[in-house]
CSV table of N, CA and C in Angstrom, one decimal:
chain,number,residue,atom,x,y,z
B,684,MET,N,0.8,-1.2,0.0
B,684,MET,CA,0.0,0.0,0.0
B,684,MET,C,0.9,1.2,0.0
B,685,SER,N,0.7,2.1,-0.9
B,685,SER,CA,1.5,3.3,-1.0
B,685,SER,C,0.6,4.5,-0.6
B,686,THR,N,1.3,5.3,0.2
B,686,THR,CA,0.6,6.6,0.6
B,686,THR,C,1.3,7.7,0.0
B,687,SER,N,0.5,8.7,-0.5
B,687,SER,CA,1.1,9.9,-1.0
B,687,SER,C,0.8,11.0,-0.1
B,688,THR,N,1.8,11.8,0.2
B,688,THR,CA,1.6,13.0,1.0
B,688,THR,C,1.6,14.2,0.1
B,689,THR,N,0.6,15.0,0.2
B,689,THR,CA,0.5,16.2,-0.5
B,689,THR,C,0.7,17.4,0.5
B,690,THR,N,1.5,18.3,0.1
B,690,THR,CA,1.7,19.4,1.0
B,690,THR,C,0.8,20.6,0.5
B,691,GLU,N,0.3,21.3,1.4
B,691,GLU,CA,-0.5,22.5,1.1
B,691,GLU,C,0.4,23.6,0.6
B,692,PRO,N,0.0,24.3,-0.4
B,692,PRO,CA,0.8,25.4,-0.9
B,692,PRO,C,0.8,26.6,0.2
B,693,SER,N,1.8,27.4,0.2
B,693,SER,CA,1.8,28.5,1.1
B,693,SER,C,1.0,29.6,0.5
B,694,VAL,N,0.7,30.6,1.3
B,694,VAL,CA,-0.1,31.8,0.9
B,694,VAL,C,0.6,32.5,-0.3
B,695,GLU,N,1.9,32.6,-0.2
B,695,GLU,CA,2.7,33.2,-1.3
B,695,GLU,C,2.5,32.5,-2.6
B,696,GLU,N,2.5,31.1,-2.5
B,696,GLU,CA,2.4,30.4,-3.7
B,696,GLU,C,1.0,30.6,-4.3
B,697,VAL,N,0.0,30.5,-3.5
B,697,VAL,CA,-1.4,30.7,-4.0
B,697,VAL,C,-1.6,32.1,-4.6
B,698,GLU,N,-1.0,33.1,-3.9
B,698,GLU,CA,-1.1,34.5,-4.4
B,698,GLU,C,-0.5,34.6,-5.8
B,699,GLY,N,0.5,33.8,-6.1
B,699,GLY,CA,1.2,33.9,-7.4
B,699,GLY,C,0.5,33.1,-8.5
B,700,TYR,N,-0.6,32.4,-8.2
B,700,TYR,CA,-1.3,31.7,-9.3
B,700,TYR,C,-2.1,32.7,-10.2
B,701,ASN,N,-2.0,32.4,-11.5
B,701,ASN,CA,-2.9,33.1,-12.4
B,701,ASN,C,-4.2,32.4,-12.4
B,702,THR,N,-5.2,32.8,-13.2
B,702,THR,CA,-6.5,32.2,-13.2
B,702,THR,C,-6.5,30.8,-13.6
B,703,ASP,N,-5.7,30.4,-14.6
B,703,ASP,CA,-5.6,29.0,-15.1
B,703,ASP,C,-5.0,28.1,-14.0
B,704,ALA,N,-3.9,28.6,-13.4
B,704,ALA,CA,-3.2,27.8,-12.4
B,704,ALA,C,-4.1,27.6,-11.2
B,705,LEU,N,-4.9,28.7,-10.9
B,705,LEU,CA,-5.8,28.5,-9.7
B,705,LEU,C,-6.9,27.5,-10.0
B,706,ILE,N,-7.4,27.5,-11.2
B,706,ILE,CA,-8.5,26.6,-11.6
B,706,ILE,C,-7.9,25.1,-11.6
B,707,THR,N,-6.7,25.0,-12.1
B,707,THR,CA,-6.1,23.6,-12.1
B,707,THR,C,-5.9,23.2,-10.6
B,708,PHE,N,-5.5,24.1,-9.8
B,708,PHE,CA,-5.3,23.7,-8.4
B,708,PHE,C,-6.7,23.4,-7.7
B,709,LEU,N,-7.7,24.2,-8.0
B,709,LEU,CA,-9.0,23.9,-7.4
B,709,LEU,C,-9.6,22.6,-7.9
B,710,ASN,N,-9.4,22.2,-9.1
B,710,ASN,CA,-9.8,20.9,-9.7
B,710,ASN,C,-9.1,19.8,-9.0
B,711,GLY,N,-7.8,20.0,-8.7
B,711,GLY,CA,-7.0,18.9,-8.1
B,711,GLY,C,-7.4,18.7,-6.6
B,712,LYS,N,-8.0,19.8,-5.9
B,712,LYS,CA,-8.3,19.7,-4.5
B,712,LYS,C,-9.7,19.0,-4.3
B,713,ASN,N,-10.4,18.8,-5.3
B,713,ASN,CA,-11.8,18.2,-5.2
B,713,ASN,C,-12.7,19.0,-4.2
B,714,PHE,N,-12.9,20.3,-4.5
B,714,PHE,CA,-13.8,21.0,-3.7
B,714,PHE,C,-15.2,20.8,-4.1
B,715,GLY,N,-15.4,20.1,-5.2
B,715,GLY,CA,-16.8,19.8,-5.7
B,715,GLY,C,-17.3,20.9,-6.5
B,716,LEU,N,-16.5,21.7,-7.2
B,716,LEU,CA,-16.9,22.7,-8.1
B,716,LEU,C,-17.4,22.1,-9.4
B,717,ASN,N,-18.5,22.6,-9.9
B,717,ASN,CA,-18.9,22.1,-11.2
B,717,ASN,C,-18.4,23.0,-12.3
B,718,GLU,N,-18.7,22.6,-13.6
B,718,GLU,CA,-18.1,23.4,-14.7
B,718,GLU,C,-18.6,24.8,-14.7
B,719,ASN,N,-19.9,25.0,-14.3
B,719,ASN,CA,-20.4,26.4,-14.3
B,719,ASN,C,-19.7,27.3,-13.3
B,720,GLU,N,-19.4,26.7,-12.1
B,720,GLU,CA,-18.7,27.5,-11.1
B,720,GLU,C,-17.3,27.7,-11.5
B,721,ILE,N,-16.6,26.8,-12.2
B,721,ILE,CA,-15.3,27.0,-12.7
B,721,ILE,C,-15.3,28.1,-13.7
B,722,GLN,N,-16.3,28.1,-14.6
B,722,GLN,CA,-16.4,29.1,-15.6
B,722,GLN,C,-16.6,30.5,-15.0
B,723,ILE,N,-17.4,30.5,-13.9
B,723,ILE,CA,-17.6,31.8,-13.2
B,723,ILE,C,-16.2,32.4,-12.7
B,724,ILE,N,-15.4,31.5,-12.2
B,724,ILE,CA,-14.1,31.9,-11.7
B,724,ILE,C,-13.2,32.4,-12.9
B,725,ARG,N,-13.3,31.7,-14.0
B,725,ARG,CA,-12.6,32.1,-15.2
B,725,ARG,C,-13.1,33.4,-15.7
B,726,ASP,N,-14.4,33.5,-15.8
B,726,ASP,CA,-15.0,34.8,-16.4
B,726,ASP,C,-14.7,36.0,-15.5
B,727,GLN,N,-14.7,35.8,-14.2
B,727,GLN,CA,-14.5,36.9,-13.3
B,727,GLN,C,-13.0,37.3,-13.2
B,728,GLY,N,-12.1,36.4,-13.8
B,728,GLY,CA,-10.7,36.7,-13.8
B,728,GLY,C,-10.1,36.6,-12.4
B,729,ILE,N,-10.6,35.7,-11.6
B,729,ILE,CA,-10.1,35.5,-10.2
B,729,ILE,C,-8.8,34.8,-10.3
B,730,ASP,N,-7.7,35.5,-9.8
B,730,ASP,CA,-6.4,34.8,-9.7
B,730,ASP,C,-6.2,34.4,-8.2
B,731,GLY,N,-5.0,34.0,-7.9
B,731,GLY,CA,-4.7,33.5,-6.6
B,731,GLY,C,-4.8,34.5,-5.5
B,732,ALA,N,-4.3,35.7,-5.8
B,732,ALA,CA,-4.4,36.8,-4.8
B,732,ALA,C,-5.8,37.2,-4.5
B,733,SER,N,-6.6,37.4,-5.5
B,733,SER,CA,-8.0,37.8,-5.3
B,733,SER,C,-8.8,36.6,-4.7
B,734,PHE,N,-8.4,35.4,-5.0
B,734,PHE,CA,-9.1,34.2,-4.4
B,734,PHE,C,-9.0,34.2,-2.9
B,735,LEU,N,-7.8,34.5,-2.4
B,735,LEU,CA,-7.6,34.5,-1.0
B,735,LEU,C,-8.3,35.6,-0.2
B,736,MET,N,-8.8,36.6,-1.0
B,736,MET,CA,-9.6,37.6,-0.3
B,736,MET,C,-11.1,37.3,-0.3
B,737,LEU,N,-11.5,36.3,-1.0
B,737,LEU,CA,-12.9,35.9,-1.0
B,737,LEU,C,-13.4,35.4,0.3
B,738,ASN,N,-14.7,35.7,0.6
B,738,ASN,CA,-15.3,35.1,1.8
B,738,ASN,C,-16.7,34.5,1.4
B,739,GLU,N,-17.4,34.1,2.4
B,739,GLU,CA,-18.7,33.4,2.2
B,739,GLU,C,-19.6,34.2,1.4
B,740,GLU,N,-19.7,35.5,1.6
B,740,GLU,CA,-20.7,36.4,0.9
B,740,GLU,C,-20.3,36.5,-0.6
B,741,ARG,N,-19.0,36.7,-0.8
B,741,ARG,CA,-18.5,36.8,-2.2
B,741,ARG,C,-18.7,35.5,-3.0
B,742,PHE,N,-18.5,34.4,-2.4
B,742,PHE,CA,-18.7,33.1,-3.1
B,742,PHE,C,-20.2,33.0,-3.4
B,743,LYS,N,-21.0,33.4,-2.4
B,743,LYS,CA,-22.5,33.4,-2.6
B,743,LYS,C,-22.9,34.2,-3.8
B,744,GLU,N,-22.3,35.4,-3.9
B,744,GLU,CA,-22.6,36.3,-5.0
B,744,GLU,C,-22.2,35.7,-6.4
B,745,CYS,N,-21.2,34.8,-6.4
B,745,CYS,CA,-20.7,34.2,-7.6
B,745,CYS,C,-21.5,32.9,-7.9
B,746,ASN,N,-22.6,32.7,-7.1
B,746,ASN,CA,-23.4,31.5,-7.3
B,746,ASN,C,-22.7,30.2,-7.1
B,747,ILE,N,-21.8,30.1,-6.1
B,747,ILE,CA,-21.1,28.9,-5.8
B,747,ILE,C,-22.0,28.2,-4.7
B,748,LYS,N,-22.3,26.9,-5.0
B,748,LYS,CA,-23.2,26.2,-4.1
B,748,LYS,C,-22.6,26.1,-2.7
B,749,MET,N,-23.5,25.8,-1.7
B,749,MET,CA,-23.2,25.8,-0.3
B,749,MET,C,-22.1,24.8,0.0
B,750,GLY,N,-22.1,23.6,-0.5
B,750,GLY,CA,-21.1,22.6,-0.2
B,750,GLY,C,-19.7,23.0,-0.6
B,751,PRO,N,-19.4,23.3,-1.9
B,751,PRO,CA,-18.1,23.8,-2.3
B,751,PRO,C,-17.8,25.2,-1.6
B,752,ARG,N,-18.8,26.0,-1.4
B,752,ARG,CA,-18.5,27.3,-0.8
B,752,ARG,C,-18.0,27.1,0.6
B,753,ALA,N,-18.6,26.2,1.4
B,753,ALA,CA,-18.1,26.0,2.8
B,753,ALA,C,-16.7,25.4,2.8
B,754,LYS,N,-16.4,24.5,1.8
B,754,LYS,CA,-15.1,23.9,1.7
B,754,LYS,C,-14.0,25.0,1.4
B,755,LEU,N,-14.4,25.8,0.4
B,755,LEU,CA,-13.4,26.9,0.0
B,755,LEU,C,-13.1,27.9,1.1
B,756,VAL,N,-14.2,28.3,1.8
B,756,VAL,CA,-14.0,29.3,2.8
B,756,VAL,C,-13.2,28.7,4.0
B,757,ASN,N,-13.5,27.4,4.3
B,757,ASN,CA,-12.7,26.8,5.4
B,757,ASN,C,-11.3,26.6,5.0
B,758,TRP,N,-11.0,26.2,3.7
B,758,TRP,CA,-9.6,26.1,3.3
B,758,TRP,C,-8.9,27.4,3.3
B,759,ILE,N,-9.5,28.5,2.8
B,759,ILE,CA,-8.9,29.8,2.8
B,759,ILE,C,-8.6,30.2,4.2
B,760,ASN,N,-9.5,30.1,5.1
B,760,ASN,CA,-9.3,30.5,6.5
B,760,ASN,C,-8.1,29.7,7.1
B,761,ASN,N,-8.1,28.4,6.9
B,761,ASN,CA,-7.0,27.6,7.4
B,761,ASN,C,-5.6,28.0,6.9
B,762,LEU,N,-5.6,28.3,5.6
B,762,LEU,CA,-4.4,28.7,4.9
B,762,LEU,C,-3.9,30.1,5.5
B,763,ASN,N,-4.8,31.0,5.7
B,763,ASN,CA,-4.5,32.3,6.2
B,763,ASN,C,-4.1,32.2,7.7
B,764,ASN,N,-4.7,31.3,8.5
B,764,ASN,CA,-4.3,31.1,9.9
B,764,ASN,C,-3.0,30.5,10.0
B,765,GLN,N,-2.6,29.5,9.1
B,765,GLN,CA,-1.3,29.0,9.2
B,765,GLN,C,-0.2,30.0,8.8
B,766,SER,N,-0.6,30.9,7.9
B,766,SER,CA,0.4,32.0,7.6
B,766,SER,C,0.5,32.9,8.8
B,767,ASN,N,-0.6,33.3,9.4
B,767,ASN,CA,-0.6,34.2,10.6
B,767,ASN,C,0.2,33.5,11.7
B,768,ILE,N,0.1,32.2,11.9
B,768,ILE,CA,0.9,31.6,13.0
B,768,ILE,C,2.4,31.7,12.7
B,769,TYR,N,2.7,31.5,11.4
B,769,TYR,CA,4.1,31.5,11.0
B,769,TYR,C,4.7,32.9,11.3
B,770,TYR,N,4.0,34.0,10.8
B,770,TYR,CA,4.4,35.3,11.0
B,770,TYR,C,4.4,35.7,12.5
B,771,SER,N,3.4,35.2,13.3
B,771,SER,CA,3.4,35.5,14.7
B,771,SER,C,4.7,34.9,15.4
B,772,PHE,N,5.0,33.7,14.9
B,772,PHE,CA,6.2,33.1,15.5
B,772,PHE,C,7.5,33.9,15.2
B,773,LEU,N,7.6,34.4,13.9
B,773,LEU,CA,8.7,35.2,13.6
B,773,LEU,C,8.7,36.5,14.4
B,774,CYS,N,7.6,37.1,14.6
B,774,CYS,CA,7.6,38.3,15.4
B,774,CYS,C,7.9,38.0,16.8
B,775,PHE,N,7.5,36.9,17.4
B,775,PHE,CA,7.8,36.5,18.7
B,775,PHE,C,9.3,36.3,18.8
B,776,ALA,N,9.9,35.6,17.8
B,776,ALA,CA,11.4,35.4,17.9
B,776,ALA,C,12.1,36.7,17.8
B,777,CYS,N,11.6,37.6,17.0
B,777,CYS,CA,12.3,39.0,17.0
B,777,CYS,C,12.2,39.7,18.3
B,778,LEU,N,11.1,39.6,18.9
B,778,LEU,CA,10.9,40.2,20.2
B,778,LEU,C,11.8,39.5,21.3
B,779,LEU,N,11.9,38.2,21.2
B,779,LEU,CA,12.6,37.5,22.1
B,779,LEU,C,14.1,37.8,22.1
B,780,TYR,N,14.6,38.0,21.0
B,780,TYR,CA,16.1,38.3,20.8
B,780,TYR,C,16.4,39.8,20.7
B,781,ASN,N,15.4,40.6,20.5
B,781,ASN,CA,15.6,42.0,20.4
B,781,ASN,C,16.3,42.6,21.6
B,782,HIS,N,15.8,42.3,22.8
B,782,HIS,CA,16.5,42.9,24.0
B,782,HIS,C,17.9,42.4,24.1
B,783,ILE,N,18.2,41.2,23.7
B,783,ILE,CA,19.6,40.7,23.8
B,783,ILE,C,20.5,41.6,22.9
B,784,ILE,N,20.0,41.8,21.7
B,784,ILE,CA,20.8,42.6,20.7
B,784,ILE,C,21.0,44.0,21.3
B,785,LEU,N,19.9,44.6,21.8
B,785,LEU,CA,20.0,46.0,22.3
B,785,LEU,C,20.9,46.0,23.5
B,786,ASN,N,20.8,45.1,24.4
B,786,ASN,CA,21.8,45.1,25.6
B,786,ASN,C,23.2,44.9,25.2
B,787,THR,N,23.4,44.0,24.2
B,787,THR,CA,24.8,43.9,23.7
B,787,THR,C,25.3,45.1,23.0
B,788,TYR,N,24.5,45.8,22.3
B,788,TYR,CA,24.9,47.0,21.7
B,788,TYR,C,25.2,48.1,22.7
B,789,LEU,N,24.4,48.2,23.7
B,789,LEU,CA,24.6,49.2,24.8
B,789,LEU,C,25.9,48.9,25.5
B,790,PHE,N,26.1,47.6,25.8
B,790,PHE,CA,27.3,47.2,26.5
B,790,PHE,C,28.6,47.6,25.7
B,791,LEU,N,28.5,47.3,24.4
B,791,LEU,CA,29.7,47.6,23.5
B,791,LEU,C,29.9,49.1,23.4
B,792,CYS,N,28.8,49.9,23.4
B,792,CYS,CA,28.9,51.3,23.3
B,792,CYS,C,29.6,51.9,24.5
B,793,PHE,N,29.2,51.5,25.7
B,793,PHE,CA,29.7,52.1,26.9
B,793,PHE,C,30.8,51.4,27.6
B,794,SER,N,31.3,50.2,27.1
B,794,SER,CA,32.4,49.5,27.7
B,794,SER,C,33.7,50.3,27.5
B,795,PHE,N,33.8,51.1,26.5
B,795,PHE,CA,35.1,51.8,26.4
B,795,PHE,C,35.3,52.8,27.5
B,796,LEU,N,34.2,53.2,28.2
B,796,LEU,CA,34.4,54.1,29.4
B,796,LEU,C,35.3,53.4,30.4
B,797,LEU,N,35.2,52.1,30.5
B,797,LEU,CA,36.0,51.4,31.5
B,797,LEU,C,37.5,51.6,31.2
B,798,LEU,N,37.8,51.8,29.9
B,798,LEU,CA,39.2,51.9,29.5
B,798,LEU,C,39.8,53.3,29.7
B,799,ILE,N,38.9,54.3,29.6
B,799,ILE,CA,39.4,55.7,29.6
B,799,ILE,C,39.3,56.4,31.0
B,800,VAL,N,38.4,55.9,31.8
B,800,VAL,CA,38.2,56.5,33.1
B,800,VAL,C,39.2,56.0,34.1
B,801,LYS,N,39.9,56.9,34.7
B,801,LYS,CA,40.9,56.6,35.7
B,801,LYS,C,40.2,56.4,37.1
B,802,PRO,N,40.7,55.5,37.9
B,802,PRO,CA,40.1,55.3,39.2
B,802,PRO,C,40.2,56.6,40.0
B,803,ALA,N,39.2,56.9,40.8
B,803,ALA,CA,39.2,58.1,41.6
B,803,ALA,C,40.3,58.1,42.6
B,804,GLN,N,41.0,59.2,42.7
B,804,GLN,CA,42.1,59.3,43.7
B,804,GLN,C,41.5,59.6,45.1
B,805,LYS,N,42.3,59.2,46.1
B,805,LYS,CA,41.9,59.4,47.4
B,805,LYS,C,42.3,60.7,47.9
B,806,THR,N,41.7,61.8,47.5
B,806,THR,CA,42.1,63.1,47.9
B,806,THR,C,41.4,63.6,49.2
B,807,HIS,N,40.3,62.9,49.6
B,807,HIS,CA,39.6,63.4,50.7
B,807,HIS,C,40.4,63.3,52.0
B,808,SER,N,41.2,62.3,52.1
B,808,SER,CA,42.0,62.1,53.4
B,808,SER,C,43.1,63.2,53.4
B,809,ARG,N,43.7,63.5,52.3
B,809,ARG,CA,44.7,64.6,52.3
B,809,ARG,C,44.1,65.9,52.6
B,810,TYR,N,42.9,66.1,52.1
B,810,TYR,CA,42.2,67.4,52.3
B,810,TYR,C,41.9,67.6,53.8
B,811,ARG,N,41.5,66.5,54.4
B,811,ARG,CA,41.2,66.6,55.9
B,811,ARG,C,42.4,67.0,56.7
B,812,ARG,N,43.5,66.3,56.3
B,812,ARG,CA,44.8,66.6,57.1
B,812,ARG,C,45.2,68.1,56.9
B,813,ALA,N,45.0,68.6,55.7
B,813,ALA,CA,45.5,69.9,55.4
B,813,ALA,C,44.6,71.0,56.0
B,814,THR,N,43.4,70.7,56.2
B,814,THR,CA,42.5,71.7,56.8
B,814,THR,C,42.2,71.6,58.3
B,815,GLN,N,42.8,70.6,58.9
B,815,GLN,CA,42.6,70.4,60.3
B,815,GLN,C,43.4,71.5,61.1
B,816,CYS,N,42.8,72.0,62.1
B,816,CYS,CA,43.4,73.1,62.9
B,816,CYS,C,44.4,72.6,63.9
């Protein structure tokens, strides 16, 4: 028994689809779109970037039946959520290491002061002896 694993395309890949590539992709995913619905997508010139902006109401306006419409909206939402999780992780990683970079920068900027500042001389004891009556 052989199993094939198909990976979902990224948001960037889907955004790069032209209308024909999008239709080929949709036919391969078996969303249950009939020929009339495929023709509507073709006639409207929906490419990958505009496809990802569609929602339940827009699919309804295009006369996409409820079954395929629900599958399409669910798939788009899942794809967008996966993308948001990835970018959220990147932002979290940047925030996590941002303070380390800042602290290192500040340390390097001010560490030269340790090299140029001379230790304070003990002048207070001499001052006391000189001013005592």
